[in-house]
Structure formats: C-alpha cells, structure tokens
PDB file of C-alpha atoms in Angstrom:
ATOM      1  CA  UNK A  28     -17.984  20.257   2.867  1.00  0.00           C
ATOM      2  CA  UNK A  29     -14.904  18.745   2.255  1.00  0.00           C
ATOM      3  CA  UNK A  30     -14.480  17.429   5.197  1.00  0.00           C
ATOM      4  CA  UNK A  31     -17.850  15.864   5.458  1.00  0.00           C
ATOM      5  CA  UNK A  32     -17.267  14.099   2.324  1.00  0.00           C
ATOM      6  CA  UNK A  33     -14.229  12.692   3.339  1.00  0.00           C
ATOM      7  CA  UNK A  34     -16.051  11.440   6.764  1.00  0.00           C
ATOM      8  CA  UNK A  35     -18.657   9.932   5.059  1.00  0.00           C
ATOM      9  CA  UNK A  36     -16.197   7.786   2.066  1.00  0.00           C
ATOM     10  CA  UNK A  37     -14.402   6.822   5.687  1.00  0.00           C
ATOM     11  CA  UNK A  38     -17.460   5.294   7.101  1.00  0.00           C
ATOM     12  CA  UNK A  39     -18.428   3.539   3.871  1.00  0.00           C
ATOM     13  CA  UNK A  40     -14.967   2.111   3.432  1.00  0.00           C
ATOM     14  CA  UNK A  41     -15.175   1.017   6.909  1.00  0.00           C
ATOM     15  CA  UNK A  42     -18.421  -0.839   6.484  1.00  0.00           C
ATOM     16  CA  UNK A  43     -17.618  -2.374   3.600  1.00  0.00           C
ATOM     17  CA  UNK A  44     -14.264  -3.380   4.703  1.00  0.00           C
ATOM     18  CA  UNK A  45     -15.899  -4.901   8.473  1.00  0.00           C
ATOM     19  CA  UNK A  46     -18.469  -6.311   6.111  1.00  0.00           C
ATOM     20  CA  UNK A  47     -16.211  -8.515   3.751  1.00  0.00           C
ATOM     21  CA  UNK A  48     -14.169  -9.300   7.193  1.00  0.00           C
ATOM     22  CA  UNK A  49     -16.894 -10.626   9.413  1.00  0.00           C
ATOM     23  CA  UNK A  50     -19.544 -11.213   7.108  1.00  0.00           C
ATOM     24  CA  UNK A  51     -22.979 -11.116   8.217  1.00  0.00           C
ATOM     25  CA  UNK A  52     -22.418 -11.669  11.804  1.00  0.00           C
ATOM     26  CA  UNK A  53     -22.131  -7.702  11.890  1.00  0.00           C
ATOM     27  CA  UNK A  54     -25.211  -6.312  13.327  1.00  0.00           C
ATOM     28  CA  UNK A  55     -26.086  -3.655  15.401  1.00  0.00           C
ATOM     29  CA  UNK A  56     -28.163  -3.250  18.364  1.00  0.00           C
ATOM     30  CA  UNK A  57     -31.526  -2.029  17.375  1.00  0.00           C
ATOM     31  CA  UNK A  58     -31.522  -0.270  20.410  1.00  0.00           C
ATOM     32  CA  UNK A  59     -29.070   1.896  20.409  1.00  0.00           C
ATOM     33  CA  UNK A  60     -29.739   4.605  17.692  1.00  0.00           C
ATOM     34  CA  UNK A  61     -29.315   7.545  17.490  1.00  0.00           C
ATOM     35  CA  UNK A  62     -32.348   9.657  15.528  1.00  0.00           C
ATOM     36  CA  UNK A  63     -32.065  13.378  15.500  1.00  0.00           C
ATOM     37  CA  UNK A  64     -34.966  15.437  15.804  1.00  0.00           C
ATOM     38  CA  UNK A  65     -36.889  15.433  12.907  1.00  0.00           C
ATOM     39  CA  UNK A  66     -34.256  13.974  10.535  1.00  0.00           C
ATOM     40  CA  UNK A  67     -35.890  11.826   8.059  1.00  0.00           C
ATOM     41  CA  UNK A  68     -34.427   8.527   7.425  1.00  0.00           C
ATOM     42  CA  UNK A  69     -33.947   6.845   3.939  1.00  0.00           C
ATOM     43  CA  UNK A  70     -33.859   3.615   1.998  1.00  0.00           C
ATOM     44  CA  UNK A  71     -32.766   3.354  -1.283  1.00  0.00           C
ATOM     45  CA  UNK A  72     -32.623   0.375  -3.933  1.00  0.00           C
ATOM     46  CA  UNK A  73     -29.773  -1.095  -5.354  1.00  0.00           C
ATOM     47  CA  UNK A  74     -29.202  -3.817  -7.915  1.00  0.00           C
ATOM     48  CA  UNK A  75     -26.928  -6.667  -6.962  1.00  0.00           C
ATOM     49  CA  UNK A  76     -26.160  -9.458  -8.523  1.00  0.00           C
ATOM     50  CA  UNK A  77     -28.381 -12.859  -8.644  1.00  0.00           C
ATOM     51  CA  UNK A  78     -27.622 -14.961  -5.398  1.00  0.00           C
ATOM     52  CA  UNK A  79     -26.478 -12.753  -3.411  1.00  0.00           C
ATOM     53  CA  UNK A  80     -29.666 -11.925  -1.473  1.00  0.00           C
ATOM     54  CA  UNK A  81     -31.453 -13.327   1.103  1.00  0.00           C
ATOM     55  CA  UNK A  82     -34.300 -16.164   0.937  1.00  0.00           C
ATOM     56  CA  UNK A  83     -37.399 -14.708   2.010  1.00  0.00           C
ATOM     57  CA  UNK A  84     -39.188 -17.226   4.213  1.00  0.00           C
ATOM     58  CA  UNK A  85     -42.208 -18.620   3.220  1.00  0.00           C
ATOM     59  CA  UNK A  86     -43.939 -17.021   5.631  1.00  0.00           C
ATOM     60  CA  UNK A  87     -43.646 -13.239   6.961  1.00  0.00           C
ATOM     61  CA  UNK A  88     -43.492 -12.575  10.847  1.00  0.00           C
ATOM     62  CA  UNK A  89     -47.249 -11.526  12.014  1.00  0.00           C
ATOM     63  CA  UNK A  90     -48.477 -13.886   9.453  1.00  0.00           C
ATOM     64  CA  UNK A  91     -50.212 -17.249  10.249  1.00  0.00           C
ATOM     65  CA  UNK A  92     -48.634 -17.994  13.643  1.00  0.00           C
ATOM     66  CA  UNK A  93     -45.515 -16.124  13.242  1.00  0.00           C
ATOM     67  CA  UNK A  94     -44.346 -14.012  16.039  1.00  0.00           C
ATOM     68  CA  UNK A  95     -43.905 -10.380  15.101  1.00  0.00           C
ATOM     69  CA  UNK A  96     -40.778  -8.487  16.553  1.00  0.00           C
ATOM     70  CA  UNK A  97     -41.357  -6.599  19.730  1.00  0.00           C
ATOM     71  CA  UNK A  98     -40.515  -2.488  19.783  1.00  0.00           C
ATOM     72  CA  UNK A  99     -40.250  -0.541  22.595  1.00  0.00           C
ATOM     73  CA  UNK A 100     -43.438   1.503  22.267  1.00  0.00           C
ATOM     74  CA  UNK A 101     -46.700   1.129  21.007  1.00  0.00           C
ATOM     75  CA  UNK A 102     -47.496   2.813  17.394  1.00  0.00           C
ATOM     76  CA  UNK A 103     -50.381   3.344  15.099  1.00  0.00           C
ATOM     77  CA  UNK A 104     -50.761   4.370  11.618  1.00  0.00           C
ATOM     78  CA  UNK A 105     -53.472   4.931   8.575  1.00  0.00           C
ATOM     79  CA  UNK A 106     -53.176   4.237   5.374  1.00  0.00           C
ATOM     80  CA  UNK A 107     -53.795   7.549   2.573  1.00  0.00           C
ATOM     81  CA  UNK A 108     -55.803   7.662   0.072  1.00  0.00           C
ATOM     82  CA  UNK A 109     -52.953   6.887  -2.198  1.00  0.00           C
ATOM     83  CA  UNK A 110     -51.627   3.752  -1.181  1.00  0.00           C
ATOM     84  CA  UNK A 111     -54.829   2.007  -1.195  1.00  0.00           C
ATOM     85  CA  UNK A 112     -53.886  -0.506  -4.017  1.00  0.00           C
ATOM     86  CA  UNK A 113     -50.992  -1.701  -2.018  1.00  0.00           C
ATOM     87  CA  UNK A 114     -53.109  -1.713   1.237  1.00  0.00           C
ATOM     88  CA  UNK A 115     -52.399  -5.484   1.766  1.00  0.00           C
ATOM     89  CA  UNK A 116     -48.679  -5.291   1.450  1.00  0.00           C
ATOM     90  CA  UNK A 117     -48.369  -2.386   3.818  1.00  0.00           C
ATOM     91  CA  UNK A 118     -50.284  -4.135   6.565  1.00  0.00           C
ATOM     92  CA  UNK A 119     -48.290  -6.973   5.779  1.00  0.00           C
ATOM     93  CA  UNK A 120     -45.338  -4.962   6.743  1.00  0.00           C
ATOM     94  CA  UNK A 121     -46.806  -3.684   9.669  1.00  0.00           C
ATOM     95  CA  UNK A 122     -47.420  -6.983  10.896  1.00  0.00           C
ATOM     96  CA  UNK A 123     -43.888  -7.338  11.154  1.00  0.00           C
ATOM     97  CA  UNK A 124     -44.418  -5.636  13.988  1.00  0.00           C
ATOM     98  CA  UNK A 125     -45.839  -6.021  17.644  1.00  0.00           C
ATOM     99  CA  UNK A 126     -48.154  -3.288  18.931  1.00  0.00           C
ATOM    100  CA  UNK A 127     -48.149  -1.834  15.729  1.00  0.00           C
ATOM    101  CA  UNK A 128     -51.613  -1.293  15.150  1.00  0.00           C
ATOM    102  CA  UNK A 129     -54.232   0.446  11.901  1.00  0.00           C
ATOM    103  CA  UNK A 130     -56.052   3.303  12.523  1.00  0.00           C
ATOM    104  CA  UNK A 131     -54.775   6.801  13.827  1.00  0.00           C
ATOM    105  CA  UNK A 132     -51.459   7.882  14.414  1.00  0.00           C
ATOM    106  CA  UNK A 133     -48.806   7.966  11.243  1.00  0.00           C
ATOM    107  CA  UNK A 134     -50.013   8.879   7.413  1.00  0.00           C
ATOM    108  CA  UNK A 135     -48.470   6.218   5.115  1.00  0.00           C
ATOM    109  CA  UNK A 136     -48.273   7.540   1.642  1.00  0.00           C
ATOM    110  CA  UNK A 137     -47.523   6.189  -1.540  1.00  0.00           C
ATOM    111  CA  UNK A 138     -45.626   8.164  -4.407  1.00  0.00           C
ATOM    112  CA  UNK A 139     -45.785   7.262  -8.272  1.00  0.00           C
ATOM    113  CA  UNK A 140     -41.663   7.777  -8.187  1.00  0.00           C
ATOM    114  CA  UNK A 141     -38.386   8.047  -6.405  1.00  0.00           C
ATOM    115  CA  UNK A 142     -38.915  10.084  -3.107  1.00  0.00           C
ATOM    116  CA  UNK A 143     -36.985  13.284  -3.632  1.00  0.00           C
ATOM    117  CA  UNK A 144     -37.850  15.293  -0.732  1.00  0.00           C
ATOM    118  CA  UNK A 145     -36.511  12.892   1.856  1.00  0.00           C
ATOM    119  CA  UNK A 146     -32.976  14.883   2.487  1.00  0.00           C
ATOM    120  CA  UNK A 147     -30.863  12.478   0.747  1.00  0.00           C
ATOM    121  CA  UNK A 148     -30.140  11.747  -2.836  1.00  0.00           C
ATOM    122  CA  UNK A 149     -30.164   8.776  -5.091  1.00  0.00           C
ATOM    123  CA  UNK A 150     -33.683   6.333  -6.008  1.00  0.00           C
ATOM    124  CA  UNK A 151     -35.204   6.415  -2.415  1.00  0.00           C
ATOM    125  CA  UNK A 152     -37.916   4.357  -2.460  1.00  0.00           C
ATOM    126  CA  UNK A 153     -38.802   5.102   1.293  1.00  0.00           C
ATOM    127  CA  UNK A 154     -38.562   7.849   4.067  1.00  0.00           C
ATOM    128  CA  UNK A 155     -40.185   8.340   7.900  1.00  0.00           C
ATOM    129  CA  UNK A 156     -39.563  11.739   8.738  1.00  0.00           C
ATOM    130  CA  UNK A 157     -39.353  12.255  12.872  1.00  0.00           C
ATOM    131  CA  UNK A 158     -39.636   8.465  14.037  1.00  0.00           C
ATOM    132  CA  UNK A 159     -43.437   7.994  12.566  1.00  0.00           C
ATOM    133  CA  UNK A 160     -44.786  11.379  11.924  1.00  0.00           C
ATOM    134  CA  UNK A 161     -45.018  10.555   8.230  1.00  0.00           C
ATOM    135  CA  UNK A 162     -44.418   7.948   6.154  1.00  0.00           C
ATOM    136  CA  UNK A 163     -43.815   7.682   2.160  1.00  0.00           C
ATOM    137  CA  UNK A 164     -43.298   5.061  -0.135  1.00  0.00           C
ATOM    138  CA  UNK A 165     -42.764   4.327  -3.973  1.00  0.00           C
ATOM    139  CA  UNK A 166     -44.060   0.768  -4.108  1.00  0.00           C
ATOM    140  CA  UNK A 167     -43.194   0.769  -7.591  1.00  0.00           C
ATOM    141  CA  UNK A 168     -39.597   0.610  -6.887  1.00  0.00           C
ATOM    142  CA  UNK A 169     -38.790  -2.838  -5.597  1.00  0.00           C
ATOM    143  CA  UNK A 170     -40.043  -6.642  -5.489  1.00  0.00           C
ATOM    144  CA  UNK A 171     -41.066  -6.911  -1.950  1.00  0.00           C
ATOM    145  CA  UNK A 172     -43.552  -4.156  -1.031  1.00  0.00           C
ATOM    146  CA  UNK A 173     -43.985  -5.553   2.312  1.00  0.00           C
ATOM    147  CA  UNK A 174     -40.894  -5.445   3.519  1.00  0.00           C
ATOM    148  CA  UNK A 175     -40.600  -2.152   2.139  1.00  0.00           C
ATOM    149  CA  UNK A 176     -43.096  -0.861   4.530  1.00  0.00           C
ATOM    150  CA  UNK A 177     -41.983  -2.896   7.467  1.00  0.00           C
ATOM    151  CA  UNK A 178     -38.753  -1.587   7.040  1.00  0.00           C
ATOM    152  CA  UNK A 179     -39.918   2.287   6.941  1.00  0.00           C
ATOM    153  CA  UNK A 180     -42.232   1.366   9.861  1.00  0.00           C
ATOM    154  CA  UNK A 181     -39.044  -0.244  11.461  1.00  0.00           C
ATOM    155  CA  UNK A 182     -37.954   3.422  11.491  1.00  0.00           C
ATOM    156  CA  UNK A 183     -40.451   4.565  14.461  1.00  0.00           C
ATOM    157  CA  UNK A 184     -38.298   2.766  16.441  1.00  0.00           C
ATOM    158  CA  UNK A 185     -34.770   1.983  15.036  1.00  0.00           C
ATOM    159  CA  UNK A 186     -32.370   3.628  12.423  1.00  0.00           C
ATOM    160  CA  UNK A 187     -30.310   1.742   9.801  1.00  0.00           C
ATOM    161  CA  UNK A 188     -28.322  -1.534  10.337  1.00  0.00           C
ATOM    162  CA  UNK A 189     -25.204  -3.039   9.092  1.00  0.00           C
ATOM    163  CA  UNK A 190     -26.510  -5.461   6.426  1.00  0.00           C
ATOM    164  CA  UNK A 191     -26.199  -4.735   3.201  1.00  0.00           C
ATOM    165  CA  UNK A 192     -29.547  -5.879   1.525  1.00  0.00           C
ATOM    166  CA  UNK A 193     -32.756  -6.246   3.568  1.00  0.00           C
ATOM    167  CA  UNK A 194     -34.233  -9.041   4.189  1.00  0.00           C
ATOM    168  CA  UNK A 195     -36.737 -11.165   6.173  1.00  0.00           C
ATOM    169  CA  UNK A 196     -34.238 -13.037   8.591  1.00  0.00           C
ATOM    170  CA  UNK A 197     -34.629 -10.614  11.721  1.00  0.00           C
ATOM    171  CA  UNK A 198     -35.149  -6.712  12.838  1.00  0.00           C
ATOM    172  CA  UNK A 199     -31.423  -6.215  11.741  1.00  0.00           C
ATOM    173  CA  UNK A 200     -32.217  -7.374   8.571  1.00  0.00           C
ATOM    174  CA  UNK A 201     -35.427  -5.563   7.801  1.00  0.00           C
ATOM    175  CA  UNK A 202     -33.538  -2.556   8.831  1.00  0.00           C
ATOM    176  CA  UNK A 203     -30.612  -2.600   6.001  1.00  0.00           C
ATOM    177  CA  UNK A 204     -30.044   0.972   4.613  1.00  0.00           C
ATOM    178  CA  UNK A 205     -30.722  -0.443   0.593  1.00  0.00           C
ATOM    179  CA  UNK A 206     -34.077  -2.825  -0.462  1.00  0.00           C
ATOM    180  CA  UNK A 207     -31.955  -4.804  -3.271  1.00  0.00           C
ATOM    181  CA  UNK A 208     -34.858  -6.863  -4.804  1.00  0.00           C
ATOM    182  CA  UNK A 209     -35.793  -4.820  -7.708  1.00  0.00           C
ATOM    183  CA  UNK A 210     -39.384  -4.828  -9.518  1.00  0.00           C
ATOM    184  CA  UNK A 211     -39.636  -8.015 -12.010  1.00  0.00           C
ATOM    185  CA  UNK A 212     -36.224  -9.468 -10.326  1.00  0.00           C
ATOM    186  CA  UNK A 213     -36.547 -13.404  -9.965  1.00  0.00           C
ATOM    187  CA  UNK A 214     -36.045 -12.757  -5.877  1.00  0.00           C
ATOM    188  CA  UNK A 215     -38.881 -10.500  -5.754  1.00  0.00           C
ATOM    189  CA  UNK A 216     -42.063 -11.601  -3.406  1.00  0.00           C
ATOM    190  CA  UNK A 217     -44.766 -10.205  -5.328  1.00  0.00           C
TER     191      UNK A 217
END
C-alpha cells in the first residue's frame, strides 16, 4: 500500500512539476489510453483561484455551426428519469460530440450529491463506469453542467488528460481530471 502511495505522490509531483515547466502545451494524445476493463473513471471539482481558468467560448462545439469533435466509434445514450431537469445541458454536452447520438445505448443519471460509489475518493461530481455502460452525474456540483457531461461522455472514448482545469478549448481540455468552475463562481456558464 505503501508503495502505491508513494507511486501515485510520484506521478502527481511529476505532473505538476511538467505542468509549471511547459505550461499548457502538455497534452496527451486522446488516443492512446489506456482503460481497464470495467474501471470507472472520475472527475472531481476543485476550487482555484479567480483567473486562472479558461474562457469558455461563446459558443459550445455542436452548437449553431460549430463542429463537434470526432471519436472513434459511434455511441448512444438516454437520459433517466432523474436528470430530466438538466436534460438541456446534458445534450449540450453530448453535442460536443460527433456520432454521439439520444436514444438507446448508455443510462445518464443524475445524483442529488458527491458520487461515492465511483472507486475513488474526494467530491466526484462525475463517473462512466466501463467506457459508456453507465453514466452519473451531480449537476449540482459545478458551474458548467454541460461540460460536465461532455466530459463524462468524453470517457466512452478517452481517459484523463494533462490539463489541470477543464475547459472548452479542445478534446484535451474537456478531458482534464478536475471541473474547477464551482456552482455560483463568476466563471460559471449557467
């Protein structure tokens, strides 16, 4: 346990350090990730101080005109019962995405609090267990509920990337481990 512990400070220290080194010209490549079998993949919140996050545009990809991101494969999901007041944001999200389509395929749920049964600790406000065989949310726990959702919906397809915050500015971006616009915060889309 030890040992794992140990491993894990490492690979924070590491990203922090490459991080404050290179900035954000540190990304990874979306396609190579590595998702074991059935693990279920997290995103937390974080606070951070004002001005350090990312402008979201005006407009979100699959919006208006705006090209969605391609994915490798082809994905559907439905919206439960319980997310229905946050319907629109969640198929905002998934417009994020090409061939990412409504009806059939993944259950999107929505929680009233932190996700606890996600395998990981700490105020997860989103988990996709087995790349899209369920999905959960807590809407409640961050300003942009859209990007929320495209970023758990980004999980059929990719794992985490090496941004800090995420943000609207590409697939990389949506795909940051932490959702650092907090409910009521001045860089919240509501």
């Amino acid at each position: 346990m030890l040992k794992k512990l140990c491993s894990r400070y490492g690979l924070a220290i590491f990203a922090g350090l490459s991080l404050a080194f290179l900035g954000p010209a540190v990304q990874v490549d979306l396609d190579s990730h590595d998702h074991s079998a059935g693990a279920p993949h997290a995103t937390s919140v974080q606070e951070v101080e004002a001005g350090q996050l990312p402008a979201t545009p005006a407009a979100l990809p699959g919006e208006a005109g705006i090209q969605a991101w391609p994915v490798p494969t082809r994905r559907s999901y439905y919206i439960t019962s319980s997310c229905q007041q946050h319907a629109a944001a969640i198929r905002r999200g998934a417009a994020a995405w090409q061939g990412l389509t409504e009806g059939g395929g993944t259950p999107v749920e929505c929680r009233n609090s932190y996700i606890s049964d996600c395998g990981a600790g700490g105020r997860i406000v989103g988990c996709n267990w087995g790349q899209g065989q369920r999905i959960a949310l807590y809407m409640g726990g961050v300003g942009d509920d859209a990007l929320l959702a495209a970023h758990e919906f980004g999980h059929d397809w990719y794992g985490h990337s090496s941004y800090r915050c995420a943000g609207w500015g590409s697939p990389s971006e949506v795909m940051a481990p932490s959702i650092c616009t907090l409910k009521g915060s001045p860089e919240a889309r509501q």
